[in-house]
Short mmCIF file of C-alpha atoms and ligand atoms in Angstrom, two decimals:
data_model
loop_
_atom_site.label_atom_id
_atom_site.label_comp_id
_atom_site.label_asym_id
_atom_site.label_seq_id
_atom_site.Cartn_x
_atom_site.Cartn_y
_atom_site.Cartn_z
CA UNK A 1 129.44 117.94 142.07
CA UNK A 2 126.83 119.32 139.91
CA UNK A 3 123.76 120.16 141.25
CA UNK A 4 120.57 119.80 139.63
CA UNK A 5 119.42 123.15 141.13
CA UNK A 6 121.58 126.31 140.54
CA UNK A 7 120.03 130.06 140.97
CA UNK A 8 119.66 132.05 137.60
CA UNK A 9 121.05 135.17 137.70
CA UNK A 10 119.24 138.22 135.71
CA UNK A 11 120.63 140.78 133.71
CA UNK A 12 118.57 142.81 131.81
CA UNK A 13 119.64 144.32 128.87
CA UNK A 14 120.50 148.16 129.21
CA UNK A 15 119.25 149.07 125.91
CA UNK A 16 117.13 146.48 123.87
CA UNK A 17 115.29 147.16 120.41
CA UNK A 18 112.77 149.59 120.99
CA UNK A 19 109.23 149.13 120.30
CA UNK A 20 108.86 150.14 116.83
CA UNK A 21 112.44 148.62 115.97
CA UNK A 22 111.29 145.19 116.85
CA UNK A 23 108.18 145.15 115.55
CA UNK A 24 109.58 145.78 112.06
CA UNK A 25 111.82 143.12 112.57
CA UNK A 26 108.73 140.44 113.65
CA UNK A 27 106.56 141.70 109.79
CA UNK A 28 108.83 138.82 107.67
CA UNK A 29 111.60 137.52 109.96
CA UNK A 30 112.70 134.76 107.94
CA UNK A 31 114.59 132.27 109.38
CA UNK A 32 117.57 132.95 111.92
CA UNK A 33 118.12 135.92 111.50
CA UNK A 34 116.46 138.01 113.62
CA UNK A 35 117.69 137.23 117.16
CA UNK A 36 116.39 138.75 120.67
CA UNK A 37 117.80 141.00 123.41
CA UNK A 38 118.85 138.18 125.98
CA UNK A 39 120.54 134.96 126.18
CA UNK A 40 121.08 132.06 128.71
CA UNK A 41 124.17 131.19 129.60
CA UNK A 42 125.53 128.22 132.19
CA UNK A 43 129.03 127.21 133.07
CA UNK A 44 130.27 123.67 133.25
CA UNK A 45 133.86 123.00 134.58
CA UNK A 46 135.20 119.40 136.16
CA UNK A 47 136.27 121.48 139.23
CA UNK A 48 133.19 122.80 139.87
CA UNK A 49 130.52 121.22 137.91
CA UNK A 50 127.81 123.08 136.50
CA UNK A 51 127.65 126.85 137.67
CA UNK A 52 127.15 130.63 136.60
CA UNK A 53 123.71 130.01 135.52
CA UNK A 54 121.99 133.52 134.10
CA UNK A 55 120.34 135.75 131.42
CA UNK A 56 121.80 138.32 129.87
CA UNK A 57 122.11 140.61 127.28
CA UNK A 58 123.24 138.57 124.26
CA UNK A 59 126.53 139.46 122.61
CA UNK A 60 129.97 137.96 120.79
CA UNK A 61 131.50 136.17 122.80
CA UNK A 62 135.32 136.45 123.54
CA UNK A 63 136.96 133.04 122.06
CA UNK A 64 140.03 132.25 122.46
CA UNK A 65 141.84 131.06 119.35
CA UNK A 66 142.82 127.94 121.16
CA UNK A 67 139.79 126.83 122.60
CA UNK A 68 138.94 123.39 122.24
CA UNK A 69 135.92 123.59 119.99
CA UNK A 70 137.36 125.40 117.06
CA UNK A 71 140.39 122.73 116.86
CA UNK A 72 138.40 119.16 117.72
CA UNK A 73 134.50 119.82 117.19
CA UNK A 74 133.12 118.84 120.37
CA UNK A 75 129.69 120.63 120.22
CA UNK A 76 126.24 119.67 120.34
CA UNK A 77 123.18 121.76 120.11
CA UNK A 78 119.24 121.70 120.21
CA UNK A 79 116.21 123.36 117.70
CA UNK A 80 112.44 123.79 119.81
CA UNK A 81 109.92 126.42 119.46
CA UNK A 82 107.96 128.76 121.69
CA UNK A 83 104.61 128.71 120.51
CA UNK A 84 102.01 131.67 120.61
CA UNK A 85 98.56 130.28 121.77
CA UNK A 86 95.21 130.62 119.99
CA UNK A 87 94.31 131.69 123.52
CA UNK A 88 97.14 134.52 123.86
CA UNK A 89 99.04 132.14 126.16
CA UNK A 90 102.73 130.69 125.04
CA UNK A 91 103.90 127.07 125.04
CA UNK A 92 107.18 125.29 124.63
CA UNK A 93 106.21 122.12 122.85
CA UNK A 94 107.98 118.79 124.41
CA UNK A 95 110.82 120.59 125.99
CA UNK A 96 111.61 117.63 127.99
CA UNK A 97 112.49 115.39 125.33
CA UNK A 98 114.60 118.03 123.74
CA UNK A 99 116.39 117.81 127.26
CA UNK A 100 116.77 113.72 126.96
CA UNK A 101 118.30 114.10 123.35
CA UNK A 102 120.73 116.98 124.71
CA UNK A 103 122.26 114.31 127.58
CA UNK A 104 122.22 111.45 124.73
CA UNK A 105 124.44 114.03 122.55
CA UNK A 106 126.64 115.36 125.27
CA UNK A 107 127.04 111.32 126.40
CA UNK A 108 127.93 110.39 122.66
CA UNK A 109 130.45 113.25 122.52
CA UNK A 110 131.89 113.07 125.95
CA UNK A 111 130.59 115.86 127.20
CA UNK A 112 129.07 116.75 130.18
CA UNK A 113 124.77 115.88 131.17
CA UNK A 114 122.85 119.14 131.64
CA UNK A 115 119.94 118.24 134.25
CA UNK A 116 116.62 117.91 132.07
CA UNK A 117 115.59 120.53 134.86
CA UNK A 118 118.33 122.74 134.38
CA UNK A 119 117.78 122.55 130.43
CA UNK A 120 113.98 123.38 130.81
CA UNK A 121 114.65 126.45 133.17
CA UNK A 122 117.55 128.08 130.83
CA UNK A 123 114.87 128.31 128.37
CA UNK A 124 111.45 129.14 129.94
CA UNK A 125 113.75 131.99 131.75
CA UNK A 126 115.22 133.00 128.31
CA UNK A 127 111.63 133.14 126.63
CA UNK A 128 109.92 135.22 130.13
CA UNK A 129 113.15 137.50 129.28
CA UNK A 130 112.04 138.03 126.04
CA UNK A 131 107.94 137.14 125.80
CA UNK A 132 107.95 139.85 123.41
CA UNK A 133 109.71 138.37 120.33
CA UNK A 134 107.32 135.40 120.28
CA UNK A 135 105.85 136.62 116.58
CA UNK A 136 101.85 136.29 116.62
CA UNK A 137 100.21 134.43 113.89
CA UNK A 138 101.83 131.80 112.03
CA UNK A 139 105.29 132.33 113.26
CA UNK A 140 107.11 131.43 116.41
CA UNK A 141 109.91 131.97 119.15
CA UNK A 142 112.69 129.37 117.81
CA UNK A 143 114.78 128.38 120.49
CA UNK A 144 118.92 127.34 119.78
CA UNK A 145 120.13 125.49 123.33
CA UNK A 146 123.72 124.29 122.17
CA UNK A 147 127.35 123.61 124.12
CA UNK A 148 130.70 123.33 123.18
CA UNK A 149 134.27 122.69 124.44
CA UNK A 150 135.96 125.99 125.80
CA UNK A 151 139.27 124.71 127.29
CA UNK A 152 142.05 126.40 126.40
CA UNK A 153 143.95 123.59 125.56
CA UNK A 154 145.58 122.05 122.12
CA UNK A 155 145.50 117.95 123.77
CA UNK A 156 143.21 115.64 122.15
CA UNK A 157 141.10 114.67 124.95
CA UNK A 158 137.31 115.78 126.44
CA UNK A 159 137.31 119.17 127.34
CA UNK A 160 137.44 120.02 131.37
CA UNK A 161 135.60 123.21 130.51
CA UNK A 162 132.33 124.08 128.66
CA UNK A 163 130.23 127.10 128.22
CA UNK A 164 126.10 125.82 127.38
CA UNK A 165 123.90 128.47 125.93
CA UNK A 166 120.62 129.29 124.41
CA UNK A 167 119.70 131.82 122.07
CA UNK A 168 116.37 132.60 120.51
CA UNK A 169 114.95 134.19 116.74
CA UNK A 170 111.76 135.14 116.07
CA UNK A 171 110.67 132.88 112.43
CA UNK A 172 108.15 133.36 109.92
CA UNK A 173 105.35 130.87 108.88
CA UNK A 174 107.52 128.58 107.19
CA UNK A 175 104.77 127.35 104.33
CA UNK A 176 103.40 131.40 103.36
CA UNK A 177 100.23 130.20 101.27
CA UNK A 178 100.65 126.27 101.39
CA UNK A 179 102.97 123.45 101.55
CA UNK A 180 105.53 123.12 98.26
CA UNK A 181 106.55 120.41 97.77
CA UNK A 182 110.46 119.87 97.36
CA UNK A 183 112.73 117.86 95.11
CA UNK A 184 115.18 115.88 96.60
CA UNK A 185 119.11 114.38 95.72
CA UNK A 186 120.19 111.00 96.19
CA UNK A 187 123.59 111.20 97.40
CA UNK A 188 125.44 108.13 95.91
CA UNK A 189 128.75 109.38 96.97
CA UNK A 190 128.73 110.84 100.42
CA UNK A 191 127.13 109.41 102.92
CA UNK A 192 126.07 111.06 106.93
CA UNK A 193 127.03 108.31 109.48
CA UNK A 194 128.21 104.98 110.00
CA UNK A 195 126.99 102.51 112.97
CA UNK A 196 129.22 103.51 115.66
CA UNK A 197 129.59 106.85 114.45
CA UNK A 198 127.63 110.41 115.45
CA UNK A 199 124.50 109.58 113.48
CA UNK A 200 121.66 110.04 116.22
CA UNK A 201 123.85 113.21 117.92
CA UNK A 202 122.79 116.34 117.32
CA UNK A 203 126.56 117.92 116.55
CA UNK A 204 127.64 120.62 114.62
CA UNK A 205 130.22 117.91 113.20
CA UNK A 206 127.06 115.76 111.35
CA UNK A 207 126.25 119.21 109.50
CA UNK A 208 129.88 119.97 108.62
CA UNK A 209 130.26 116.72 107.27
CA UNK A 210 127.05 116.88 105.11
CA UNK A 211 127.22 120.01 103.37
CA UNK A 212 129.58 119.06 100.71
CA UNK A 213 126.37 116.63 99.70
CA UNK A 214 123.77 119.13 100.23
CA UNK A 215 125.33 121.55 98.11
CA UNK A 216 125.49 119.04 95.06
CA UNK A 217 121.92 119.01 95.93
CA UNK A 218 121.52 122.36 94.77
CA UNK A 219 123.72 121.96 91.85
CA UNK A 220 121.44 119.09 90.79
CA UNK A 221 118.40 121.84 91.30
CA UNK A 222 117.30 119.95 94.14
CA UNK A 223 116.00 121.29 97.51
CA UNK A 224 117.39 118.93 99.87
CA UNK A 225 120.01 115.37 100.01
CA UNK A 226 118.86 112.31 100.91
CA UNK A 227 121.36 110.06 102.59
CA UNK A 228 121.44 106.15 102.03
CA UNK A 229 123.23 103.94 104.70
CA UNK A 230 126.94 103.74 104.80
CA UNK A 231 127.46 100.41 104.75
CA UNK A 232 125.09 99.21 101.57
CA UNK A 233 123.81 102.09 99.97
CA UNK A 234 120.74 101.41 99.63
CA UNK A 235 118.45 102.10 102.82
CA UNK A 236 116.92 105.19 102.54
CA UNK A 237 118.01 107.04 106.25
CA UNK A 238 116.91 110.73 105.85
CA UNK A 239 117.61 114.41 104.60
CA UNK A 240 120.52 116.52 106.17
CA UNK A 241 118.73 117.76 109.03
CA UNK A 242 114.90 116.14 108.60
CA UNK A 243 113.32 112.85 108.99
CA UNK A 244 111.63 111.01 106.01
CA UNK A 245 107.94 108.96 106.10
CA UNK A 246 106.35 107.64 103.20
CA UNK A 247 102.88 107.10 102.83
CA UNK A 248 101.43 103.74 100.98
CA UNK A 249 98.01 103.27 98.87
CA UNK A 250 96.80 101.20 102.06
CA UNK A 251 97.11 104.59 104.46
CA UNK A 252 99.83 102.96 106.10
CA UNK A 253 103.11 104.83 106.96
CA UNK A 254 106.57 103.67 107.05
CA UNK A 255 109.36 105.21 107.96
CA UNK A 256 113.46 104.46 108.97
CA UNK A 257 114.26 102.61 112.47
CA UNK A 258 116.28 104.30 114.80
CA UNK A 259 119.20 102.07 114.06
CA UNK A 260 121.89 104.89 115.63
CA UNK A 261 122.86 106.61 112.48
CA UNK A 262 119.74 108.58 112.38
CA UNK A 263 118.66 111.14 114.43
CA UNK A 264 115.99 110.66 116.37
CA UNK A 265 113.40 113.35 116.06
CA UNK A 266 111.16 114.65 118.00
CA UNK A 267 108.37 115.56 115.07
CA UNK A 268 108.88 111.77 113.66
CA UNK A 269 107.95 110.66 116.93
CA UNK A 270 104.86 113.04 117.51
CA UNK A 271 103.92 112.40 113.96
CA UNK A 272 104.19 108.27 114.75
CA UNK A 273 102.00 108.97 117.61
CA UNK A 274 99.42 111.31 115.95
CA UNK A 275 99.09 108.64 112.78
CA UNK A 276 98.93 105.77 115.55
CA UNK A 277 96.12 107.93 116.90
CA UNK A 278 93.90 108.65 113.55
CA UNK A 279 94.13 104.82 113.49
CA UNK A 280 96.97 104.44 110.76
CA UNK A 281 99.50 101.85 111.12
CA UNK A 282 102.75 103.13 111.34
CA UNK A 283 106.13 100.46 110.29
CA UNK A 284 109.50 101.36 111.42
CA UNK A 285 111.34 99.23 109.39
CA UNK A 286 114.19 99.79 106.11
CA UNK A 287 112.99 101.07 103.07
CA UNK A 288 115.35 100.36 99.89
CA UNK A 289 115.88 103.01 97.56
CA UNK A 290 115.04 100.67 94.83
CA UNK A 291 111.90 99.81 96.37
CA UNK A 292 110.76 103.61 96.35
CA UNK A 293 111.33 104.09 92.67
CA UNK A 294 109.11 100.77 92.20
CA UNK A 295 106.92 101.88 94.79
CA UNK A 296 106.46 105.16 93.31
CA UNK A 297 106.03 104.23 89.53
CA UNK A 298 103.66 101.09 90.56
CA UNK A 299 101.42 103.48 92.63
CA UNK A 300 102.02 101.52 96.10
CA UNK A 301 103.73 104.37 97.46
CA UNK A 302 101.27 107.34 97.45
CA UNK A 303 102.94 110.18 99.28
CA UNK A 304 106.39 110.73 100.62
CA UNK A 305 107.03 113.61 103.03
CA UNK A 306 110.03 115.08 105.53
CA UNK A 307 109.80 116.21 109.32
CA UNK A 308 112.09 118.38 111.62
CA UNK A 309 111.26 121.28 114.12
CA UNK A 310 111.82 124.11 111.37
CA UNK A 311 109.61 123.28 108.85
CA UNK A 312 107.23 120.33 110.58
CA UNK A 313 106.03 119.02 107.90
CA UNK A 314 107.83 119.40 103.84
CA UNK A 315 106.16 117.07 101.08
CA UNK A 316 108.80 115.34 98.51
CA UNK A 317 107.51 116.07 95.04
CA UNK A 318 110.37 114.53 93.26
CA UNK A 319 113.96 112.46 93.88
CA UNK A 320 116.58 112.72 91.45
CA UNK A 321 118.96 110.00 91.50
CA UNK A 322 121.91 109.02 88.93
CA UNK A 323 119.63 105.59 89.03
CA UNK A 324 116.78 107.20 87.71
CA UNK A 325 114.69 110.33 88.49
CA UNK A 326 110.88 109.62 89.69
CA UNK A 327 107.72 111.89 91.22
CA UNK A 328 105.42 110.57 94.08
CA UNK A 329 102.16 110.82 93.90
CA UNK A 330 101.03 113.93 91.93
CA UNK A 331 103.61 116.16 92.51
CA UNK A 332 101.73 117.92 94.63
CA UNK A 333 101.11 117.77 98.73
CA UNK A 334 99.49 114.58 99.65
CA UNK A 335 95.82 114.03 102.11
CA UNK A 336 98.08 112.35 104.62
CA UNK A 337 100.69 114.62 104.38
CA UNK A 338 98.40 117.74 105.00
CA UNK A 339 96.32 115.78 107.52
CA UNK A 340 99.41 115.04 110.27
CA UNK A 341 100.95 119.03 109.44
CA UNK A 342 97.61 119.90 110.33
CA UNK A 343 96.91 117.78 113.29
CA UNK A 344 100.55 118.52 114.94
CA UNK A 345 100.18 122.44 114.33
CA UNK A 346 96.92 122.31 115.70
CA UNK A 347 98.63 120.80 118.59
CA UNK A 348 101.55 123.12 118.78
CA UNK A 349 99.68 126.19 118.41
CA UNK A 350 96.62 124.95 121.33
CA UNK A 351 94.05 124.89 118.80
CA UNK A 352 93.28 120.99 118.78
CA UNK A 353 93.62 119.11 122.55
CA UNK A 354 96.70 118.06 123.83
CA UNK A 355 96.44 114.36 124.71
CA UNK A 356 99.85 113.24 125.36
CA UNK A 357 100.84 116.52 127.55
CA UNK A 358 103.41 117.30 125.07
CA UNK A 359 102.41 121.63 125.77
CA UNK A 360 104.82 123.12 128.68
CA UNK A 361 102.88 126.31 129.02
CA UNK A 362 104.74 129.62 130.39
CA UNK A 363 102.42 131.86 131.60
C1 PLP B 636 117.23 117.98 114.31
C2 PLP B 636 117.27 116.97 113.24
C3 PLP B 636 116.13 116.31 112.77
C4 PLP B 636 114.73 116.65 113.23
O1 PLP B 636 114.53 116.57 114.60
P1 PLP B 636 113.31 117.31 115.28
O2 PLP B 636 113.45 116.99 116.72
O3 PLP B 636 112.08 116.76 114.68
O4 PLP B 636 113.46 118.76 114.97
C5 PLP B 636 116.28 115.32 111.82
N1 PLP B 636 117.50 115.00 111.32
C6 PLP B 636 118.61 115.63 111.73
C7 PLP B 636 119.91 115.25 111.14
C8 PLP B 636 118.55 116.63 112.70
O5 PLP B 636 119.67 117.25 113.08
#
């Protein structure tokens, strides 16, 4: 069956960006858009388990109009960054529980476990292949692991075939002269998972299924949707594709339980840890929507602020809601806020010690 050890094999790429080329690509990359010379790739079939492991020179793909994924969905995928060090080194930060939350997707969707090692390897190969489209400065090497169904086959069942990849971009600094804080949308009508549903998977499906919401976001001049619960509408669960904390007048946090229709990240989780560290006390419990308006207009609730891989840190400014628009705090980016985005990146970026081992370093 599968083995937890498979040889990678290398392909180089016969004619990567030159020099100069990529180096005007890494002055403002943006955000996924700029993508490197090489790619991992690894097989999965039931007849022979997990196989083909290798780098190569990243290009379309051939898809067959009647492969699985494009009919029934089943995909997952995975967002971590490679890190340039204040030393000159380069870091992967907490690749292993990016591995964990892979196998809990793949489980939820009936797909196939990638070993954690196996995981790790595909990228720490994929990032030696191409060490030098990790931007310096504020920037960083952001890494897309992901899998889907590539049977041939129109039958409503698990796939007996999958192709798992990983491709990498170079990003910007995501804040370019400070944190801005964003308005956010109360969706009333749509909602992004159910108990028993996809909610703490990390599929392409959960996306799909939230865009119709996000884009009234926009259309309400809003940044971002915040999703209630589907069953009451009224606990606050988090934005499309970040995690939400809020911040009280007492320095205490609170922020959503992993109740299985939120995704569990892995910046909410170094962020509980870092605040548990500076000696905060952090409550994972349900937060009403109701009780942030009150919150917010009584002055108990000081600062309010999102969390996710891309942006590690976004401040809420303002929620607009059909019950009744309010602003947190002063509009602007709280103490708290700033202090955790400061103490993670300082982590991230091997400025500030790493206490909980959370740096996988690749040189
Ligand atoms: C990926 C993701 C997050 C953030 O997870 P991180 O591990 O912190 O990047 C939050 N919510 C959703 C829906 C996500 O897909």
């Amino acid at each position: 069956m599968s083995a937890d050890v498979l040889s990678f094999r290398h392909e180089a790429h016969q004619a990567p960006v030159a020099a100069a080329e990529r180096a005007k690509r890494l002055i403002d990359p943006g955000f996924g858009r700029v993508f490197t010379d090489h790619m991992a790739v690894i097989r999965f079939s039931d007849e022979k388990g997990w196989h083909d492991a290798h780098i190569t020179a990243r290009a379309p793909l051939p898809v067959d109009p009647a492969s699985s994924v494009l009919h029934y969905a089943q995909e997952i995928f995975e967002g971590l960054k490679a890190y340039r060090l204040a030393d000159g080194g380069t870091a992967l930060f907490r690749p292993d529980a990016n591995a964990r939350r892979f196998q809990d997707s793949a489980r939820r969707l009936a797909m196939p476990e990638l070993p954690e090692s196996l995981f790790v390897e595909s990228i720490e190969r994929l990032v030696a292949a191409d060490r030098d489209w990790v931007p310096g400065g504020e920037g960083a090497l952001y890494l897309r692991p992901f899998m889907f169904a590539s049977e041939v086959f129109l039958g409503v069942k698990p796939a007996a075939e999958y192709l798992y990849m990983v491709i990498a971009s170079s990003v910007g600094a995501y804040w370019k002269g400070g944190m801005r804080p964003i308005a956010v949308w109360v969706s009333r009508e749509h909602t992004r998972a159910a108990a028993g549903g996809t909610g703490a998977a990390k599929c392409g499906g959960n996306y799909a299924a939230s865009l119709i919401a996000q884009k009234a976001a926009i259309g309400q001049g809003c940044d971002q949707v915040v999703f209630l619960d589907a069953v009451e509408r009224r606990w606050v669960e988090e934005l499309g594709g970040m995690n939400l904390f809020f911040v009280m007048d007492d320095g205490s946090l609170v922020t959503p339980p992993l109740t299985g229709t939120i995704l569990p990240g892995i910046t909410r989780d170094s962020l509980i840890a870092l605040a548990r560290d500076a000696g905060l006390t952090v409550r994972e419990e349900p937060y009403a929507i109701d009780q942030w308006r009150a919150d917010a207009a009584s002055g108990r609730l000081v600062e309010a602020f999102a969390c996710g891989t891309a942006a590690v840190v976004t401040p809420v400014g303002r929620v607009v809601d059909a019950e009744g628009d309010f602003s947190i705090g002063s509009g602007g980016t709280g103490q708290t806020t700033q202090r955790l985005h400061d103490a993670l990146t300082a982590i991230q970026r091997g400025a500030a010690p790493d206490r909980h081992g959370w740096l996988r370093r690749l040189d």
